[in-house]
Amino acid sequence: MQRKKILNCGNTDPNKILPIQYSWAREYYKAGVANTWTPEEVPMQQDVELWKKSGGLSDDERRMILWNLGFFSTAESLTANNIVLAIYQHVTNPECRQYLLRQAFEEAIHTDTFIYCCDSLGLDPDEVYNMYMTVPSIKEKDDFVVDMTKSLFDPNFKTDSVENVQKLLHDLVGYYVIMEGIFFYAGFAMMLSLLRNNKMVGVGEQFQYILRDESVHLAFGSELINTIVSENPEVWTEEFRNKVTNNIKRAVDLEHAYAVDCLPRGILGLNADLIRNYLEYIADRRLERINLAKVYNTSNPFPWMSEIIDLRKEKNFFETRVTEYQTGGQLSWD
Ligand code: MN
Ligand code: FE
């Protein structure tokens, strides 16, 4: 039995999943299945009352909520399209593809979450779903990801040279580390901070489930990147590592600009400076996760974010509902 390789493997029959070579892909698949949820399970009544009550939320709170719904509503579809149309084509290993199919399903659930939120709150879909074009701080994030993940969409792209494997890795960092690992996190911090303050608890709970899913996506993506690098060590040059690090630094700057736009004045003990610190802290974790040197050395201003990923703990703390969604072992990663 010849060993499979993750890229360009003539021994890989994409239909033959056993025997499994990359057991981490299988484990992330099972972790995803154990985390299954749907948005309709989360009641929205309190949110609807608070959203519609005059003076129930401040103008700044409403802006922050709307900006996050605007970013996430289209970002989830963008991510789903990237997985199905770009990554799936170039990652032929069957156990990785099994995970990618599961991830695509989760992105469909996330897309559904924002349909459900818009419907429940009675938001104008044209306004929310156009924000990725009309709000510059959101548009800049999306443009950055679309621009840095172009190689894989070229129909003639093949991972047949050092340069092209670097392009694949560059784009995977864009999809997983930057989009799912940095561009979602100012929004997570804002919406979960609202939840901690007992406001918009339905939307907050949905963000909590999304965060739990995204932390597995990020873990899978990092493992995929690391495996490609370990099987193709010649691609991991100093020049390439610097390029990846600089992209991650640029992403932190764009996400910070987004936070300033969402939170021009600061609310609920939250402001754009603290979010910047949090982004620097998580960017260092992401860099280390793909074996790059950290750059910021900032301490975590929101230790509660790590705890909130452990949903069971959070549920017991707030005693909002008794439903136990977790059906198996869970991965936690801030
Ligand atoms: Mn998602
Ligand atoms: Fe995701």
PDB file of N, CA and C in Angstrom, residues 73-107:
ATOM      1  N   SER A  73     -24.109  38.264   6.571  1.00  0.00           N
ATOM      2  CA  SER A  73     -25.144  37.735   5.682  1.00  0.00           C
ATOM      3  C   SER A  73     -24.569  37.331   4.329  1.00  0.00           C
ATOM      4  N   THR A  74     -23.651  38.106   3.800  1.00  0.00           N
ATOM      5  CA  THR A  74     -23.065  37.741   2.509  1.00  0.00           C
ATOM      6  C   THR A  74     -21.752  36.968   2.659  1.00  0.00           C
ATOM      7  N   ALA A  75     -21.046  37.172   3.766  1.00  0.00           N
ATOM      8  CA  ALA A  75     -19.752  36.486   3.955  1.00  0.00           C
ATOM      9  C   ALA A  75     -19.935  34.975   4.014  1.00  0.00           C
ATOM     10  N   GLU A  76     -21.051  34.513   4.567  1.00  0.00           N
ATOM     11  CA  GLU A  76     -21.280  33.069   4.669  1.00  0.00           C
ATOM     12  C   GLU A  76     -21.427  32.438   3.283  1.00  0.00           C
ATOM     13  N   SER A  77     -22.118  33.138   2.381  1.00  0.00           N
ATOM     14  CA  SER A  77     -22.272  32.608   1.017  1.00  0.00           C
ATOM     15  C   SER A  77     -20.942  32.645   0.276  1.00  0.00           C
ATOM     16  N   LEU A  78     -20.197  33.720   0.490  1.00  0.00           N
ATOM     17  CA  LEU A  78     -18.873  33.836  -0.127  1.00  0.00           C
ATOM     18  C   LEU A  78     -18.009  32.646   0.285  1.00  0.00           C
ATOM     19  N   THR A  79     -18.043  32.308   1.569  1.00  0.00           N
ATOM     20  CA  THR A  79     -17.252  31.188   2.078  1.00  0.00           C
ATOM     21  C   THR A  79     -17.722  29.872   1.469  1.00  0.00           C
ATOM     22  N   ALA A  80     -19.036  29.671   1.415  1.00  0.00           N
ATOM     23  CA  ALA A  80     -19.576  28.431   0.841  1.00  0.00           C
ATOM     24  C   ALA A  80     -19.126  28.289  -0.605  1.00  0.00           C
ATOM     25  N   ASN A  81     -19.216  29.364  -1.363  1.00  0.00           N
ATOM     26  CA  ASN A  81     -18.797  29.310  -2.771  1.00  0.00           C
ATOM     27  C   ASN A  81     -17.316  28.981  -2.899  1.00  0.00           C
ATOM     28  N   ASN A  82     -16.501  29.553  -2.027  1.00  0.00           N
ATOM     29  CA  ASN A  82     -15.070  29.267  -2.072  1.00  0.00           C
ATOM     30  C   ASN A  82     -14.775  27.788  -1.843  1.00  0.00           C
ATOM     31  N   ILE A  83     -15.480  27.196  -0.889  1.00  0.00           N
ATOM     32  CA  ILE A  83     -15.233  25.776  -0.579  1.00  0.00           C
ATOM     33  C   ILE A  83     -15.615  24.908  -1.780  1.00  0.00           C
ATOM     34  N   VAL A  84     -16.827  25.130  -2.276  1.00  0.00           N
ATOM     35  CA  VAL A  84     -17.374  24.236  -3.284  1.00  0.00           C
ATOM     36  C   VAL A  84     -16.746  24.463  -4.658  1.00  0.00           C
ATOM     37  N   LEU A  85     -16.510  25.713  -5.005  1.00  0.00           N
ATOM     38  CA  LEU A  85     -16.046  26.009  -6.361  1.00  0.00           C
ATOM     39  C   LEU A  85     -14.528  26.042  -6.501  1.00  0.00           C
ATOM     40  N   ALA A  86     -13.831  26.280  -5.400  1.00  0.00           N
ATOM     41  CA  ALA A  86     -12.374  26.408  -5.533  1.00  0.00           C
ATOM     42  C   ALA A  86     -11.621  25.335  -4.762  1.00  0.00           C
ATOM     43  N   ILE A  87     -11.831  25.255  -3.450  1.00  0.00           N
ATOM     44  CA  ILE A  87     -11.004  24.351  -2.649  1.00  0.00           C
ATOM     45  C   ILE A  87     -11.273  22.888  -3.023  1.00  0.00           C
ATOM     46  N   TYR A  88     -12.538  22.533  -3.148  1.00  0.00           N
ATOM     47  CA  TYR A  88     -12.921  21.141  -3.411  1.00  0.00           C
ATOM     48  C   TYR A  88     -12.240  20.584  -4.662  1.00  0.00           C
ATOM     49  N   GLN A  89     -12.088  21.446  -5.651  1.00  0.00           N
ATOM     50  CA  GLN A  89     -11.493  21.025  -6.907  1.00  0.00           C
ATOM     51  C   GLN A  89     -10.017  20.638  -6.772  1.00  0.00           C
ATOM     52  N   HIS A  90      -9.331  21.333  -5.892  1.00  0.00           N
ATOM     53  CA  HIS A  90      -7.882  21.128  -5.804  1.00  0.00           C
ATOM     54  C   HIS A  90      -7.464  20.233  -4.655  1.00  0.00           C
ATOM     55  N   VAL A  91      -8.366  19.992  -3.710  1.00  0.00           N
ATOM     56  CA  VAL A  91      -8.063  19.070  -2.615  1.00  0.00           C
ATOM     57  C   VAL A  91      -8.845  17.790  -2.896  1.00  0.00           C
ATOM     58  N   THR A  92      -8.157  16.809  -3.497  1.00  0.00           N
ATOM     59  CA  THR A  92      -8.867  15.610  -3.980  1.00  0.00           C
ATOM     60  C   THR A  92      -8.873  14.481  -2.962  1.00  0.00           C
ATOM     61  N   ASN A  93      -8.093  14.616  -1.907  1.00  0.00           N
ATOM     62  CA  ASN A  93      -8.038  13.561  -0.896  1.00  0.00           C
ATOM     63  C   ASN A  93      -9.439  13.298  -0.323  1.00  0.00           C
ATOM     64  N   PRO A  94      -9.895  12.021  -0.341  1.00  0.00           N
ATOM     65  CA  PRO A  94     -11.303  11.768   0.006  1.00  0.00           C
ATOM     66  C   PRO A  94     -11.687  12.111   1.440  1.00  0.00           C
ATOM     67  N   GLU A  95     -10.789  11.918   2.409  1.00  0.00           N
ATOM     68  CA  GLU A  95     -11.193  12.261   3.779  1.00  0.00           C
ATOM     69  C   GLU A  95     -11.266  13.786   3.966  1.00  0.00           C
ATOM     70  N   CYS A  96     -10.413  14.523   3.254  1.00  0.00           N
ATOM     71  CA  CYS A  96     -10.524  15.994   3.304  1.00  0.00           C
ATOM     72  C   CYS A  96     -11.814  16.438   2.610  1.00  0.00           C
ATOM     73  N   ARG A  97     -12.139  15.770   1.511  1.00  0.00           N
ATOM     74  CA  ARG A  97     -13.375  16.142   0.807  1.00  0.00           C
ATOM     75  C   ARG A  97     -14.609  15.849   1.646  1.00  0.00           C
ATOM     76  N   GLN A  98     -14.554  14.778   2.427  1.00  0.00           N
ATOM     77  CA  GLN A  98     -15.699  14.501   3.304  1.00  0.00           C
ATOM     78  C   GLN A  98     -15.875  15.679   4.275  1.00  0.00           C
ATOM     79  N   TYR A  99     -14.770  16.169   4.817  1.00  0.00           N
ATOM     80  CA  TYR A  99     -14.873  17.318   5.708  1.00  0.00           C
ATOM     81  C   TYR A  99     -15.394  18.551   4.957  1.00  0.00           C
ATOM     82  N   LEU A 100     -14.886  18.782   3.744  1.00  0.00           N
ATOM     83  CA  LEU A 100     -15.309  19.975   2.977  1.00  0.00           C
ATOM     84  C   LEU A 100     -16.819  19.958   2.717  1.00  0.00           C
ATOM     85  N   LEU A 101     -17.363  18.762   2.476  1.00  0.00           N
ATOM     86  CA  LEU A 101     -18.819  18.663   2.275  1.00  0.00           C
ATOM     87  C   LEU A 101     -19.562  19.033   3.551  1.00  0.00           C
ATOM     88  N   ARG A 102     -19.051  18.567   4.677  1.00  0.00           N
ATOM     89  CA  ARG A 102     -19.657  18.910   5.971  1.00  0.00           C
ATOM     90  C   ARG A 102     -19.549  20.429   6.213  1.00  0.00           C
ATOM     91  N   GLN A 103     -18.386  20.976   5.907  1.00  0.00           N
ATOM     92  CA  GLN A 103     -18.217  22.416   6.112  1.00  0.00           C
ATOM     93  C   GLN A 103     -19.187  23.195   5.226  1.00  0.00           C
ATOM     94  N   ALA A 104     -19.353  22.718   3.980  1.00  0.00           N
ATOM     95  CA  ALA A 104     -20.274  23.409   3.068  1.00  0.00           C
ATOM     96  C   ALA A 104     -21.691  23.397   3.642  1.00  0.00           C
ATOM     97  N   PHE A 105     -22.088  22.278   4.243  1.00  0.00           N
ATOM     98  CA  PHE A 105     -23.404  22.200   4.887  1.00  0.00           C
ATOM     99  C   PHE A 105     -23.505  23.224   6.025  1.00  0.00           C
ATOM    100  N   GLU A 106     -22.445  23.329   6.826  1.00  0.00           N
ATOM    101  CA  GLU A 106     -22.476  24.291   7.935  1.00  0.00           C
ATOM    102  C   GLU A 106     -22.586  25.721   7.411  1.00  0.00           C
ATOM    103  N   GLU A 107     -21.922  26.008   6.292  1.00  0.00           N
ATOM    104  CA  GLU A 107     -22.040  27.361   5.739  1.00  0.00           C
ATOM    105  C   GLU A 107     -23.468  27.607   5.248  1.00  0.00           C
TER     106      GLU A 107
END
